[in-house]
Coordinates of C-alpha atoms in Angstrom, one line a residue:
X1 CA -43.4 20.4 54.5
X2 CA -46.5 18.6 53.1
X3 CA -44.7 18.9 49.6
X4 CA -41.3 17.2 50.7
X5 CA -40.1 14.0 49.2
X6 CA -40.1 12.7 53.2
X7 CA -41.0 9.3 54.9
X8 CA -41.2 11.4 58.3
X9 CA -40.9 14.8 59.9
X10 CA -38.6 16.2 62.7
X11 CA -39.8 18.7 64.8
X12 CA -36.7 20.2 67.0
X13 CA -39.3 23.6 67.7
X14 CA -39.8 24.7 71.5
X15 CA -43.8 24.4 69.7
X16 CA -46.1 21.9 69.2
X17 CA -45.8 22.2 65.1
X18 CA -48.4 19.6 64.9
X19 CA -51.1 21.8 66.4
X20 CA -50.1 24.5 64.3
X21 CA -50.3 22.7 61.1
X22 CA -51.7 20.2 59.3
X23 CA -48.8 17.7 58.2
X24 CA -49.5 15.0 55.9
X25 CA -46.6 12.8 57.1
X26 CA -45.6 11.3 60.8
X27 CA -44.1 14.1 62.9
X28 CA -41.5 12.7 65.3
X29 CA -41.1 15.3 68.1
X30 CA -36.8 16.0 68.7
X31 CA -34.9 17.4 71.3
X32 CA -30.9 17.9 70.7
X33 CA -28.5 20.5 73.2
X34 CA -25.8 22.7 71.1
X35 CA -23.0 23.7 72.5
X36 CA -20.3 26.1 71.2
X37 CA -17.1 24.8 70.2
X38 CA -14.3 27.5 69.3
X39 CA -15.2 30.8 67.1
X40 CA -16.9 31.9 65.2
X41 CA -19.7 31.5 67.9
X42 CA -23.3 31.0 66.3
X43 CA -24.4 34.6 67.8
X44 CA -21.8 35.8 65.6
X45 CA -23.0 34.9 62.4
X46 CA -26.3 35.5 63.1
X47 CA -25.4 39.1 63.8
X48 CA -22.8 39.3 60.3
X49 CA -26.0 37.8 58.3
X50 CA -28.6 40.1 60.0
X51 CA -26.1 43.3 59.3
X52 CA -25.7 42.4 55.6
X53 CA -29.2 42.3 55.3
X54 CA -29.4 45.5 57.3
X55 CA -31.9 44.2 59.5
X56 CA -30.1 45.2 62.9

């Protein structure tokens, strides 16, 4: 992160990334909802890339 050509960092964790390291740049704190729009669903892929890494 520190070594990105940024102006700014978004943080879209469920953790305070701040407080768990130190970031040379402003951290802006995001919040976004997904939603799943037709197929394939998200779970899906996640599950194809796990198994092809046979780490499920």
């Amino acid at each position: 992160i520190n070594s990105a050509d940024a102006d700014i960092v978004l943080a879209a964790t469920p953790c305070d990334l701040g407080g768990l390291i130190k970031i040379n740049k402003p951290l802006v704190r995001v919040r976004y909802e997904f939603e799943e729009v037709g197929d394939p669903k998200l779970s899906d892929l996640i599950r194809e890339f796990l198994r092809g890494r046979n780490l499920v």
